[in-house]
Amino acid sequence: MSSRTTIRAILKREWGAYFNSPIAYVFMVIFLVMAGFFPFAVSGLFEGGQATLRPFFFWHPWLYLILVPAVAMRLWSEERRSGTIELLLTIGVTPTQAVVAKFMAAWLFMMLTLALTFPVVLTLIYLGNPDLGVAFTGYLGSLLLAGAYLSVGLLTSAMTRNQVVSFILAVLVGLFLLLAGFPPVTELLSRWAPEWLVAVVAGFSFMPHFETMQRGILDLRDVVYFLSVIGFMLCATHEVLKSKAAEG
Amino acid sequence: MITVTALKKNFGARTAVNQVSFEVEKGTVLGFLGPNGAGKTTTIRMIAGFLMPTEGSVTVLGHDVQADPVSAQRQIGYMPERTPLYEDMTVEGFLRFIAEVRGYRGAERTERADQAIRACMLDSVRHQVIDTLSKGYRQRTCLAQAILHDPPVLLLDEPTEGLDPNQKQVVREMIARMASEKVIIISTHVLEEVEAICNRVIIISNGSVVADGTPAALKQRSKHYNEVHLSLGSASGPAVKALSALDEVQRVEVVAERDTTCELRITPKQQAPVIAAVLKAVASHGWPVTNLKVDGGRLEEVFRQITRTEDAA
Ligand SMILES: Nc1ncnc2c1ncn2[C@@H]1O[C@H](COP(=O)(O)OP(=O)(O)O)[C@@H](O)[C@H]1O
Ligand SMILES: [Mg+2]
């Protein structure tokens, strides 16, 4: 019974659970509608005469801010509320395996949702001549960003059995990580704070890393940044689960 | 097979389990008895590797549950008190998931799930979503999950709670069938259940073990143990007098009396057997006996006696 097969078994169950629950479909539909609607209505995709996906990706951090916590809030809260966590963690599954499997299933689900936005790319190809390299790094950045939000939501979900509390905490942490490097905020901040402080705070933020990838630049440091955030949050989730087992 | 050593669990300032120690060998069906809140579930959760003890240790077939929970859990089938199940899955889907996590692949995985379904008589609901199951089927699905990998150790936390008498009987028969090759620990507060299926009883009260023995041995601690109930087709007077005079007899009470019949309760000294002396007296006096019964002791009374004095302490 290797770790990999255990993770796969749980991942498959989680994946199935998405399609048994309305929240997954709601997430998918809202994301697809919003991700398609905002660029056209607000940012004027296609209007600038440029075939670029930037207006499309521009909205993703804001959509994820609300939608990802809505998906993540039940991941551990629900197991704790219904008591299935007692089942899961007494059938030979380590907390690490359970955390990784739950994260992967949710991330794959978001990957599927993101993949379903392909008509946007097709439309651009039809209308003009978009840079597919930029499209690729854009998608990669969006996926990593979704993973980072998700890992935050997984942590807050492990912290409480109350899904509403979990949701609110995840949105707040997400908002901080988002705004700390959002240009209007950093500009405001740099009026009175020293340059280095602004840089440190912004360094924690999703935004600059997401931005570079939107410009078509694939910098290893950005990828490492997102993966570190995810790794950190998953480790923290693991610790929270373990301390709950010690406390009861 | 299971060794529990000086187990202790604190929840904040409250001690839920305190210095619990016992060993259980193969072939034992251990009834874990105690009033609500005594610490039964907390103890079982620590054996199952779900809760970490504050102090003490548990080993299951040589595996230290704290140091290596996964190895211990492979030897354990655990049915939690709340019978938690993944509500959105079908019975079959759920058991196949459990089989997969337990390490079975392909045909063996399907076979394991099918076996568990058969053993727990779940055929009629195998395609039903768990959400829609009645209490009895939920309970049995959770039991099926626990026995699926045929573990040498079964931990069942109130497995028959909330079932009707027929369903209780079914579950008890299943347990009895598995008893000889396994260690089974059953937490319960149903005393008839303990008498029916357990060959050892541990009574726990306020987090501590207050009694440990066979059901028969515990029953001997009952203050009614070896009392003789004697019904006669005559007036009580002469019999009470003669019986009270016996060396072995502590006291004779008249429980009921009508013109020509009476019912006596004969309490022996120190709960020693008194039936032989009573029979001898009956024979020598030629009393018209209509009924005779020796009290084997009552577990319920022992349980109340032990746990009440503990509560008062
Ligand atoms: N997770 C927990 N947090 C705090 N107290 C708990 C927790 N679990 C159990 N307790 C307390 O520990 C005591 C023992 O509970 P439990 O083991 O469930 O008893 P039993 O199963 O014998 O009814 C009770 O007083 C209960 O309130
Ligand atoms: Mg209990």
Coordinates of C-alpha atoms and ligand atoms in Angstrom, one line a residue:
Chain A
M1 CA 0.0 0.0 0.0
S2 CA 2.1 2.9 -1.2
S3 CA 1.5 6.5 -0.5
R4 CA 0.8 7.2 -4.1
T5 CA -2.0 4.7 -4.4
T6 CA -3.6 5.9 -1.2
I7 CA -3.5 9.5 -2.5
R8 CA -5.0 8.4 -5.7
A9 CA -7.9 6.6 -4.0
I10 CA -8.8 9.6 -2.0
L11 CA -8.3 11.9 -4.9
K12 CA -10.7 9.9 -7.0
R13 CA -13.3 10.0 -4.2
E14 CA -12.9 13.8 -3.8
W15 CA -13.2 14.2 -7.6
G16 CA -16.4 12.3 -7.6
A17 CA -17.7 14.3 -4.7
Y18 CA -17.4 17.5 -6.8
F19 CA -19.8 16.2 -9.3
N20 CA -22.2 15.1 -6.7
S21 CA -22.4 18.5 -5.1
P22 CA -24.1 21.6 -6.5
I23 CA -21.3 23.9 -5.3
A24 CA -18.9 22.6 -7.9
Y25 CA -21.3 23.3 -10.8
V26 CA -22.1 26.7 -9.3
F27 CA -18.4 27.5 -9.1
M28 CA -17.9 26.3 -12.7
V29 CA -20.8 28.2 -14.2
I30 CA -20.1 31.4 -12.3
F31 CA -16.4 31.4 -13.2
L32 CA -17.1 30.7 -16.8
V33 CA -19.8 33.3 -17.1
M34 CA -17.8 36.0 -15.2
A35 CA -14.5 35.1 -16.9
G36 CA -16.2 35.5 -20.2
F37 CA -18.3 38.5 -19.4
F38 CA -15.9 40.9 -17.6
P39 CA -13.3 41.1 -20.4
F40 CA -16.0 41.9 -23.0
A41 CA -18.2 44.2 -20.9
V42 CA -15.7 46.0 -18.7
S43 CA -12.2 45.7 -20.1
G44 CA -13.2 45.8 -23.8
L45 CA -11.6 42.6 -25.1
F46 CA -11.4 42.8 -28.9
E47 CA -12.0 46.5 -28.9
G48 CA -8.5 47.7 -28.7
G49 CA -7.9 46.0 -32.0
Q50 CA -5.3 43.9 -30.3
A51 CA -5.7 40.1 -30.0
T52 CA -4.5 39.8 -26.4
L53 CA -5.7 37.8 -23.4
R54 CA -4.7 40.4 -20.8
P55 CA -8.2 41.7 -20.2
F56 CA -9.3 38.1 -19.8
F57 CA -6.7 37.2 -17.2
F58 CA -7.0 40.6 -15.4
W59 CA -10.2 39.5 -13.6
H60 CA -9.0 36.1 -12.5
P61 CA -7.4 37.2 -9.1
W62 CA -10.8 38.8 -8.2
L63 CA -12.9 35.9 -9.3
Y64 CA -10.7 33.5 -7.4
L65 CA -10.8 35.7 -4.3
I66 CA -14.5 34.8 -3.8
L67 CA -15.0 31.6 -5.7
V68 CA -12.0 29.5 -4.5
P69 CA -12.8 29.9 -0.8
A70 CA -16.4 28.9 -1.6
V71 CA -15.1 25.6 -3.0
A72 CA -12.4 25.1 -0.4
M73 CA -14.4 25.9 2.7
R74 CA -16.0 22.5 2.9
L75 CA -12.9 20.5 2.3
W76 CA -12.0 19.9 6.0
S77 CA -14.9 21.6 7.7
E78 CA -17.3 19.1 6.2
E79 CA -15.2 16.1 7.2
R80 CA -15.0 17.5 10.8
R81 CA -18.7 18.4 11.0
S82 CA -19.9 15.0 9.7
G83 CA -17.2 13.1 11.5
T84 CA -15.8 11.4 8.4
I85 CA -12.4 12.7 9.3
E86 CA -12.5 10.1 12.1
L87 CA -13.0 7.4 9.4
L88 CA -10.5 8.8 7.0
L89 CA -7.7 9.1 9.6
T90 CA -8.2 5.7 11.1
I91 CA -8.1 3.5 7.9
G92 CA -4.4 3.8 7.4
V93 CA -4.2 7.2 5.7
T94 CA -1.7 9.7 7.0
P95 CA -2.8 13.4 7.4
T96 CA -0.1 14.3 4.8
Q97 CA -1.7 11.9 2.2
A98 CA -5.2 13.2 3.0
V99 CA -4.1 16.9 2.7
V100 CA -2.2 16.3 -0.6
A101 CA -5.1 14.3 -2.1
K102 CA -7.7 16.9 -1.2
F103 CA -5.6 19.7 -2.6
M104 CA -4.8 17.9 -5.8
A105 CA -8.5 17.0 -6.4
A106 CA -9.6 20.6 -6.0
W107 CA -6.8 21.9 -8.0
L108 CA -7.5 19.5 -10.9
F109 CA -11.1 20.6 -10.7
M110 CA -10.0 24.2 -11.1
M111 CA -7.7 23.2 -13.9
L112 CA -10.7 21.6 -15.7
T113 CA -12.7 24.8 -15.2
L114 CA -9.9 26.9 -16.6
A115 CA -9.5 24.6 -19.5
L116 CA -13.2 25.1 -20.3
T117 CA -12.4 28.8 -21.1
F118 CA -10.7 27.6 -24.3
P119 CA -13.3 29.3 -26.6
V120 CA -11.9 32.6 -25.5
V121 CA -8.5 31.6 -27.0
L122 CA -10.1 30.1 -30.1
T123 CA -12.0 33.4 -30.7
L124 CA -8.9 35.4 -30.4
I125 CA -7.1 33.1 -32.9
Y126 CA -10.0 33.5 -35.2
L127 CA -10.1 37.3 -34.9
G128 CA -6.4 38.0 -34.9
N129 CA -3.0 36.6 -34.3
P130 CA -2.5 36.3 -30.5
D131 CA 0.9 35.4 -29.0
L132 CA 0.3 31.8 -27.9
G133 CA 3.4 31.9 -25.7
V134 CA 1.8 34.7 -23.7
A135 CA -1.4 32.8 -23.6
F136 CA 0.4 29.8 -22.2
T137 CA 2.2 31.7 -19.4
G138 CA -1.0 33.5 -18.7
Y139 CA -2.9 30.2 -18.2
L140 CA 0.0 28.8 -16.1
G141 CA 0.0 31.9 -13.9
S142 CA -3.7 31.7 -13.5
L143 CA -3.5 28.0 -12.5
L144 CA -0.7 28.7 -10.0
L145 CA -2.7 31.6 -8.6
A146 CA -5.8 29.4 -8.2
G147 CA -3.6 26.8 -6.4
A148 CA -2.3 29.4 -4.0
Y149 CA -5.8 30.6 -3.1
L150 CA -6.9 27.0 -2.7
S151 CA -4.1 26.2 -0.3
V152 CA -5.2 29.2 1.8
G153 CA -8.8 28.0 1.8
L154 CA -7.7 24.4 2.7
L155 CA -5.8 25.8 5.7
T156 CA -8.7 27.9 7.0
S157 CA -11.1 25.0 6.4
A158 CA -9.0 22.8 8.7
M159 CA -9.0 25.4 11.4
T160 CA -12.8 25.5 12.0
R161 CA -15.8 23.2 11.5
N162 CA -17.8 26.3 10.6
Q163 CA -17.8 26.8 6.9
V164 CA -18.8 30.4 7.0
V165 CA -15.9 31.3 9.3
S166 CA -13.6 29.3 7.0
F167 CA -14.8 31.2 4.0
I168 CA -14.4 34.6 5.6
L169 CA -10.9 33.9 6.9
A170 CA -9.9 32.6 3.4
V171 CA -11.2 35.7 1.7
L172 CA -9.4 38.0 4.2
V173 CA -6.1 36.2 3.8
G174 CA -6.5 36.1 0.1
L175 CA -7.4 39.8 0.0
F176 CA -4.2 40.6 1.9
L177 CA -2.0 38.5 -0.4
L178 CA -3.7 40.1 -3.4
L179 CA -3.6 43.8 -2.3
A180 CA -0.2 43.8 -0.8
G181 CA 1.2 44.0 -4.3
F182 CA -1.6 45.5 -6.3
P183 CA -0.2 48.6 -8.1
P184 CA -2.8 51.2 -6.8
V185 CA -2.1 50.0 -3.3
T186 CA 1.7 49.9 -3.6
E187 CA 1.6 53.4 -5.1
L188 CA -0.4 54.6 -2.2
L189 CA 1.9 52.9 0.2
S190 CA 5.1 54.2 -1.4
R191 CA 4.0 57.8 -0.7
W192 CA 4.8 57.5 2.9
A193 CA 6.6 54.1 3.4
P194 CA 10.2 53.5 2.5
E195 CA 10.8 51.8 -0.8
W196 CA 12.3 48.6 0.7
L197 CA 9.2 48.1 3.0
V198 CA 6.9 48.4 0.1
A199 CA 9.0 45.9 -1.7
V200 CA 9.0 43.4 1.2
V201 CA 5.2 43.7 1.6
A202 CA 4.7 43.4 -2.1
G203 CA 7.0 40.4 -2.2
F204 CA 4.5 38.4 -0.3
S205 CA 1.8 39.3 -2.7
F206 CA 0.4 37.2 -5.5
M207 CA 0.1 40.2 -7.8
P208 CA 3.7 40.9 -9.1
H209 CA 4.2 37.2 -9.8
F210 CA 0.9 36.9 -11.5
E211 CA 1.6 40.1 -13.5
T212 CA 5.0 39.0 -14.9
M213 CA 3.4 35.8 -16.2
Q214 CA 0.7 37.8 -17.8
R215 CA 3.3 39.6 -19.7
G216 CA 4.5 36.4 -21.2
I217 CA 7.6 36.1 -19.0
L218 CA 8.2 32.7 -17.5
D219 CA 10.5 33.4 -14.6
L220 CA 11.4 30.4 -12.5
R221 CA 11.2 32.7 -9.4
D222 CA 7.5 33.3 -9.9
V223 CA 6.8 29.6 -10.3
V224 CA 8.8 28.9 -7.1
Y225 CA 7.0 31.6 -5.3
F226 CA 3.6 30.1 -6.0
L227 CA 4.7 26.6 -5.2
S228 CA 6.3 27.8 -1.9
V229 CA 3.0 29.5 -0.9
I230 CA 1.2 26.2 -1.7
G231 CA 3.8 24.1 0.1
F232 CA 3.7 26.4 3.2
M233 CA -0.1 26.4 3.4
L234 CA -0.3 22.6 3.0
C235 CA 2.3 22.1 5.8
A236 CA 0.4 24.5 8.0
T237 CA -2.8 22.5 7.2
H238 CA -1.1 19.3 8.2
E239 CA 0.1 20.8 11.5
V240 CA -3.4 22.1 12.3
L241 CA -4.9 18.6 11.7
K242 CA -2.2 17.1 13.9
S243 CA -2.8 19.5 16.7
K244 CA -6.5 18.9 16.5
A245 CA -5.8 15.2 17.0
A246 CA -3.7 16.0 20.1
E247 CA -6.3 18.4 21.5
G248 CA -9.4 16.4 20.5
Chain B
M1 CA -2.5 -8.5 21.0
I2 CA -3.5 -5.1 22.5
T3 CA -1.7 -3.5 25.3
V4 CA -2.9 -0.2 26.8
T5 CA -0.5 1.3 29.3
A6 CA -1.3 4.1 31.8
L7 CA -3.4 5.9 29.2
K8 CA -4.4 9.4 30.0
K9 CA -6.2 12.1 28.0
N10 CA -6.8 15.7 29.1
F11 CA -9.2 18.0 27.3
G12 CA -8.1 21.4 28.6
A13 CA -8.3 21.2 32.4
R14 CA -10.6 18.2 32.2
T15 CA -9.3 14.6 32.5
A16 CA -11.4 12.4 30.3
V17 CA -9.3 9.2 30.7
N18 CA -7.0 8.6 33.6
Q19 CA -4.4 5.9 34.0
V20 CA -6.3 3.2 32.0
S21 CA -4.3 0.0 31.6
F22 CA -5.3 -3.4 30.2
E23 CA -4.2 -6.2 27.9
V24 CA -6.4 -8.1 25.6
E25 CA -5.6 -11.4 23.9
K26 CA -7.0 -13.1 20.8
G27 CA -10.4 -14.7 21.2
T28 CA -11.5 -12.0 23.7
V29 CA -14.7 -10.1 23.2
L30 CA -14.2 -7.2 25.6
G31 CA -17.2 -5.3 26.7
F32 CA -16.3 -1.7 27.5
L33 CA -18.9 -0.5 29.9
G34 CA -19.6 2.7 31.6
P35 CA -22.1 5.5 32.0
N36 CA -22.3 8.3 29.4
G37 CA -19.2 10.5 29.5
A38 CA -17.1 7.9 31.3
G39 CA -14.4 8.0 28.7
K40 CA -15.2 5.0 26.5
T41 CA -15.1 6.7 23.2
T42 CA -12.0 8.7 24.1
T43 CA -10.2 5.5 25.0
I44 CA -11.2 3.8 21.8
R45 CA -10.2 6.8 19.7
M46 CA -6.7 6.6 21.2
I47 CA -6.5 2.9 20.4
A48 CA -7.6 3.6 16.9
G49 CA -4.9 6.3 16.5
F50 CA -7.4 9.1 16.0
L51 CA -6.6 11.0 19.2
M52 CA -3.2 11.4 20.7
P53 CA -2.9 10.4 24.4
T54 CA -1.7 13.1 26.8
E55 CA 0.3 10.3 28.5
G56 CA 0.7 6.6 28.2
S57 CA 0.8 4.3 25.2
V58 CA -1.1 1.8 23.2
T59 CA 0.4 -1.1 21.1
V60 CA -1.6 -3.2 18.7
L61 CA 0.1 -6.4 17.6
G62 CA 3.4 -4.9 18.6
H63 CA 2.9 -1.6 16.7
D64 CA 3.0 1.5 18.8
V65 CA -0.1 3.4 17.8
Q66 CA 1.5 6.8 18.5
A67 CA 4.8 6.2 16.8
D68 CA 3.5 4.3 13.8
P69 CA -0.3 4.8 13.5
V70 CA -0.6 3.5 10.0
S71 CA 0.9 0.1 10.7
A72 CA -1.4 -0.3 13.7
Q73 CA -4.4 0.9 11.7
R74 CA -3.8 -1.9 9.2
Q75 CA -4.5 -4.4 11.9
I76 CA -7.6 -2.5 13.1
G77 CA -11.2 -2.2 11.9
Y78 CA -12.9 0.7 13.6
M79 CA -16.5 1.7 13.8
P80 CA -16.8 5.1 15.3
E81 CA -19.7 6.0 17.6
R82 CA -21.3 8.4 15.1
T83 CA -21.1 6.0 12.2
P84 CA -19.6 8.7 9.9
L85 CA -20.0 7.9 6.2
Y86 CA -19.5 9.7 3.0
E87 CA -23.1 10.6 2.4
D88 CA -22.9 11.3 -1.3
M89 CA -21.6 7.9 -2.2
T90 CA -23.5 4.6 -2.8
V91 CA -23.0 1.8 -0.3
E92 CA -21.0 -0.1 -3.0
G93 CA -19.0 2.9 -4.1
F94 CA -18.1 3.7 -0.5
L95 CA -17.0 0.2 0.3
R96 CA -14.9 0.0 -2.9
F97 CA -13.3 3.3 -1.9
I98 CA -12.4 1.8 1.5
A99 CA -11.1 -1.3 -0.2
E100 CA -8.9 0.8 -2.4
V101 CA -7.5 2.8 0.5
R102 CA -6.9 -0.5 2.3
G103 CA -4.6 -1.4 -0.6
Y104 CA -6.8 -3.8 -2.7
R105 CA -6.7 -3.5 -6.4
G106 CA -8.7 -4.6 -9.4
A107 CA -10.8 -7.7 -9.0
E108 CA -9.7 -8.2 -5.4
R109 CA -11.0 -4.7 -4.5
T110 CA -14.4 -5.5 -5.9
E111 CA -14.4 -8.9 -4.2
R112 CA -13.5 -7.4 -0.8
A113 CA -16.4 -4.9 -1.1
D114 CA -18.8 -7.6 -2.2
Q115 CA -17.8 -9.9 0.7
A116 CA -18.4 -7.1 3.2
I117 CA -21.7 -6.3 1.6
R118 CA -22.7 -10.0 1.9
A119 CA -21.5 -10.3 5.4
C120 CA -23.4 -7.3 6.6
M121 CA -26.5 -8.1 4.5
L122 CA -26.4 -4.9 2.5
D123 CA -27.3 -6.5 -0.9
S124 CA -30.7 -4.8 -1.1
V125 CA -29.2 -1.3 -0.6
R126 CA -25.9 -1.7 -2.4
H127 CA -26.7 0.9 -5.1
Q128 CA -28.5 3.3 -2.7
V129 CA -26.9 6.6 -1.8
I130 CA -25.8 6.5 1.9
D131 CA -27.7 9.8 2.5
T132 CA -31.0 7.9 2.1
L133 CA -30.2 4.9 4.3
S134 CA -32.1 4.1 7.5
K135 CA -30.2 4.0 10.8
G136 CA -29.9 0.2 10.7
Y137 CA -28.3 0.1 7.3
R138 CA -26.0 3.0 8.1
Q139 CA -24.8 1.1 11.1
R140 CA -24.2 -2.0 9.0
T141 CA -22.5 -0.1 6.3
C142 CA -20.1 1.3 8.9
L143 CA -19.5 -2.2 10.3
A144 CA -18.9 -3.5 6.7
Q145 CA -16.2 -0.8 6.4
A146 CA -14.6 -2.0 9.6
I147 CA -14.5 -5.7 8.7
L148 CA -13.6 -5.3 5.0
H149 CA -9.9 -6.1 5.4
D150 CA -10.6 -8.9 7.9
P151 CA -8.6 -7.2 10.6
P152 CA -7.4 -9.1 13.7
V153 CA -8.6 -6.3 15.9
L154 CA -12.1 -4.8 15.8
L155 CA -13.1 -1.7 17.8
L156 CA -16.8 -1.1 17.8
D157 CA -18.1 2.0 19.6
E158 CA -21.7 1.3 20.5
P159 CA -22.4 -0.8 17.4
T160 CA -26.0 -1.6 18.2
E161 CA -27.1 1.8 19.5
G162 CA -30.4 2.9 18.0
L163 CA -31.2 -0.4 16.3
D164 CA -34.4 -2.4 16.7
P165 CA -34.2 -5.7 18.6
N166 CA -34.0 -7.8 15.3
Q167 CA -31.2 -5.7 13.9
K168 CA -29.4 -5.8 17.3
Q169 CA -29.6 -9.6 17.1
V170 CA -28.1 -9.7 13.6
V171 CA -25.2 -7.5 14.6
R172 CA -24.5 -9.6 17.7
E173 CA -24.6 -12.8 15.8
M174 CA -22.0 -11.4 13.4
I175 CA -19.8 -10.4 16.2
A176 CA -20.2 -13.8 17.9
R177 CA -19.2 -15.5 14.6
M178 CA -16.0 -13.5 14.3
A179 CA -15.1 -13.7 18.0
S180 CA -12.8 -16.7 18.1
E181 CA -10.0 -15.4 15.7
K182 CA -10.0 -11.8 16.7
V183 CA -9.8 -9.3 19.5
I184 CA -13.1 -7.4 19.6
I185 CA -13.6 -4.4 21.9
I186 CA -17.2 -3.2 22.1
S187 CA -18.2 -0.1 23.9
T188 CA -21.7 -0.2 25.1
H189 CA -24.0 0.7 28.0
V190 CA -26.5 -2.1 27.1
L191 CA -25.9 -4.7 29.8
E192 CA -27.8 -7.6 28.1
E193 CA -25.4 -7.2 25.2
V194 CA -22.4 -7.7 27.4
E195 CA -24.0 -10.9 28.9
A196 CA -24.9 -12.1 25.4
I197 CA -21.5 -11.7 23.6
C198 CA -18.7 -10.7 25.9
N199 CA -16.3 -12.9 27.7
R200 CA -14.6 -10.1 29.5
V201 CA -15.9 -6.8 30.9
I202 CA -14.1 -3.6 31.8
I203 CA -16.2 -1.0 33.6
I204 CA -14.9 2.5 33.3
S205 CA -16.2 5.4 35.4
N206 CA -15.0 9.0 35.4
G207 CA -12.1 8.0 33.1
S208 CA -10.8 5.2 35.3
V209 CA -11.1 1.4 35.2
V210 CA -13.2 0.4 38.2
A211 CA -13.8 -3.3 37.4
D212 CA -12.2 -5.9 35.1
G213 CA -13.2 -9.5 34.8
T214 CA -15.6 -12.0 33.2
P215 CA -19.3 -11.2 33.3
A216 CA -19.8 -14.2 35.6
A217 CA -17.2 -13.0 38.1
L218 CA -18.6 -9.5 38.1
K219 CA -22.0 -10.7 38.7
Q220 CA -20.7 -12.4 41.8
R221 CA -20.0 -9.0 43.2
S222 CA -23.8 -8.4 43.2
K223 CA -25.2 -8.2 46.7
H224 CA -27.9 -10.5 45.7
Y225 CA -25.5 -13.2 44.5
N226 CA -26.5 -16.7 45.8
E227 CA -29.7 -15.5 47.4
V228 CA -32.3 -18.2 47.4
H229 CA -35.9 -17.4 46.5
L230 CA -38.2 -20.0 48.0
S231 CA -42.0 -20.3 47.5
L232 CA -43.9 -22.5 49.8
G233 CA -47.5 -23.8 49.8
S234 CA -47.8 -23.1 53.5
A235 CA -47.6 -20.3 56.0
S236 CA -44.2 -18.7 56.4
G237 CA -43.7 -18.8 60.2
P238 CA -42.1 -22.2 60.8
A239 CA -39.9 -22.0 57.7
V240 CA -38.6 -18.5 58.6
K241 CA -37.7 -19.8 62.0
A242 CA -36.0 -22.9 60.9
L243 CA -34.1 -21.2 58.1
S244 CA -32.9 -18.3 60.2
A245 CA -31.4 -20.8 62.6
L246 CA -29.1 -22.2 59.8
D247 CA -25.4 -21.2 60.2
E248 CA -25.0 -20.2 56.5
V249 CA -28.0 -17.9 56.6
Q250 CA -27.7 -14.2 57.2
R251 CA -31.3 -13.3 57.0
V252 CA -34.7 -14.5 55.9
E253 CA -37.3 -12.1 54.6
V254 CA -40.9 -12.7 53.7
V255 CA -41.4 -11.2 50.3
A256 CA -45.1 -12.0 50.0
E257 CA -47.5 -13.9 52.0
R258 CA -51.1 -15.1 51.6
D259 CA -53.2 -17.5 53.7
T260 CA -51.6 -20.7 52.5
T261 CA -48.6 -19.6 50.4
C262 CA -45.6 -17.5 51.0
E263 CA -42.4 -16.4 49.3
L264 CA -39.1 -16.1 51.1
R265 CA -35.8 -14.5 50.3
I266 CA -32.9 -16.1 52.0
T267 CA -29.7 -14.1 52.1
P268 CA -26.5 -16.0 52.8
K269 CA -23.6 -14.8 54.8
Q270 CA -20.9 -13.3 52.6
Q271 CA -22.7 -14.3 49.4
A272 CA -21.6 -17.9 50.0
P273 CA -23.7 -20.7 48.4
V274 CA -26.6 -21.5 50.7
I275 CA -28.8 -23.6 48.5
A276 CA -27.5 -27.0 49.8
A277 CA -28.4 -26.0 53.4
V278 CA -31.8 -24.8 52.3
L279 CA -32.5 -28.0 50.4
K280 CA -31.6 -30.1 53.4
A281 CA -34.0 -28.0 55.6
V282 CA -36.7 -28.4 53.0
A283 CA -36.2 -32.2 52.9
S284 CA -36.1 -32.6 56.7
H285 CA -39.2 -30.5 57.3
G286 CA -41.1 -31.7 54.3
W287 CA -42.3 -28.2 53.3
P288 CA -44.5 -28.0 50.2
V289 CA -42.1 -26.2 47.9
T290 CA -43.8 -24.6 44.8
N291 CA -40.8 -22.7 43.4
L292 CA -37.1 -22.3 44.0
K293 CA -34.5 -20.0 42.5
V294 CA -30.9 -19.1 43.1
D295 CA -29.9 -15.6 42.2
G296 CA -26.9 -15.6 39.9
G297 CA -26.2 -12.0 40.5
R298 CA -27.2 -9.1 38.3
L299 CA -24.7 -7.2 36.1
E300 CA -27.0 -4.2 36.0
E301 CA -26.9 -4.0 39.8
V302 CA -23.1 -4.4 40.0
F303 CA -22.8 -1.8 37.3
R304 CA -24.9 0.7 39.2
Q305 CA -23.2 -0.1 42.5
I306 CA -19.7 0.4 41.1
T307 CA -20.4 3.5 39.0
R308 CA -22.6 5.2 41.6
T309 CA -20.0 4.9 44.4
E310 CA -17.5 6.3 41.9
D311 CA -19.7 9.2 41.1
A312 CA -20.2 10.0 44.7
A313 CA -16.4 10.0 45.3
Ligands
LIG1 N1 -13.1 16.5 21.8 C1 -13.5 16.7 23.1 N2 -13.2 17.9 23.7 C2 -13.5 18.2 25.0 N3 -14.1 17.3 25.8 C3 -14.3 16.0 25.3 C4 -14.0 15.7 23.9 N4 -14.4 14.4 23.7 C5 -14.9 14.0 24.9 N5 -14.9 14.9 25.8 C6 -15.3 14.8 27.3 O1 -14.6 13.7 27.8 C7 -15.5 12.9 28.6 C8 -15.5 11.5 28.1 O2 -16.3 11.4 26.9 P1 -16.5 10.1 26.0 O3 -15.1 9.4 25.9 O4 -17.2 10.5 24.8 O5 -17.4 9.3 27.0 P2 -18.3 8.0 26.6 O6 -18.0 7.5 25.3 O7 -17.9 7.0 27.7 O8 -19.7 8.4 26.7 C9 -16.8 13.6 28.6 O9 -16.9 14.4 29.7 C10 -16.8 14.5 27.4 O10 -17.5 15.6 27.5
MG2 MG -19.2 7.2 23.7

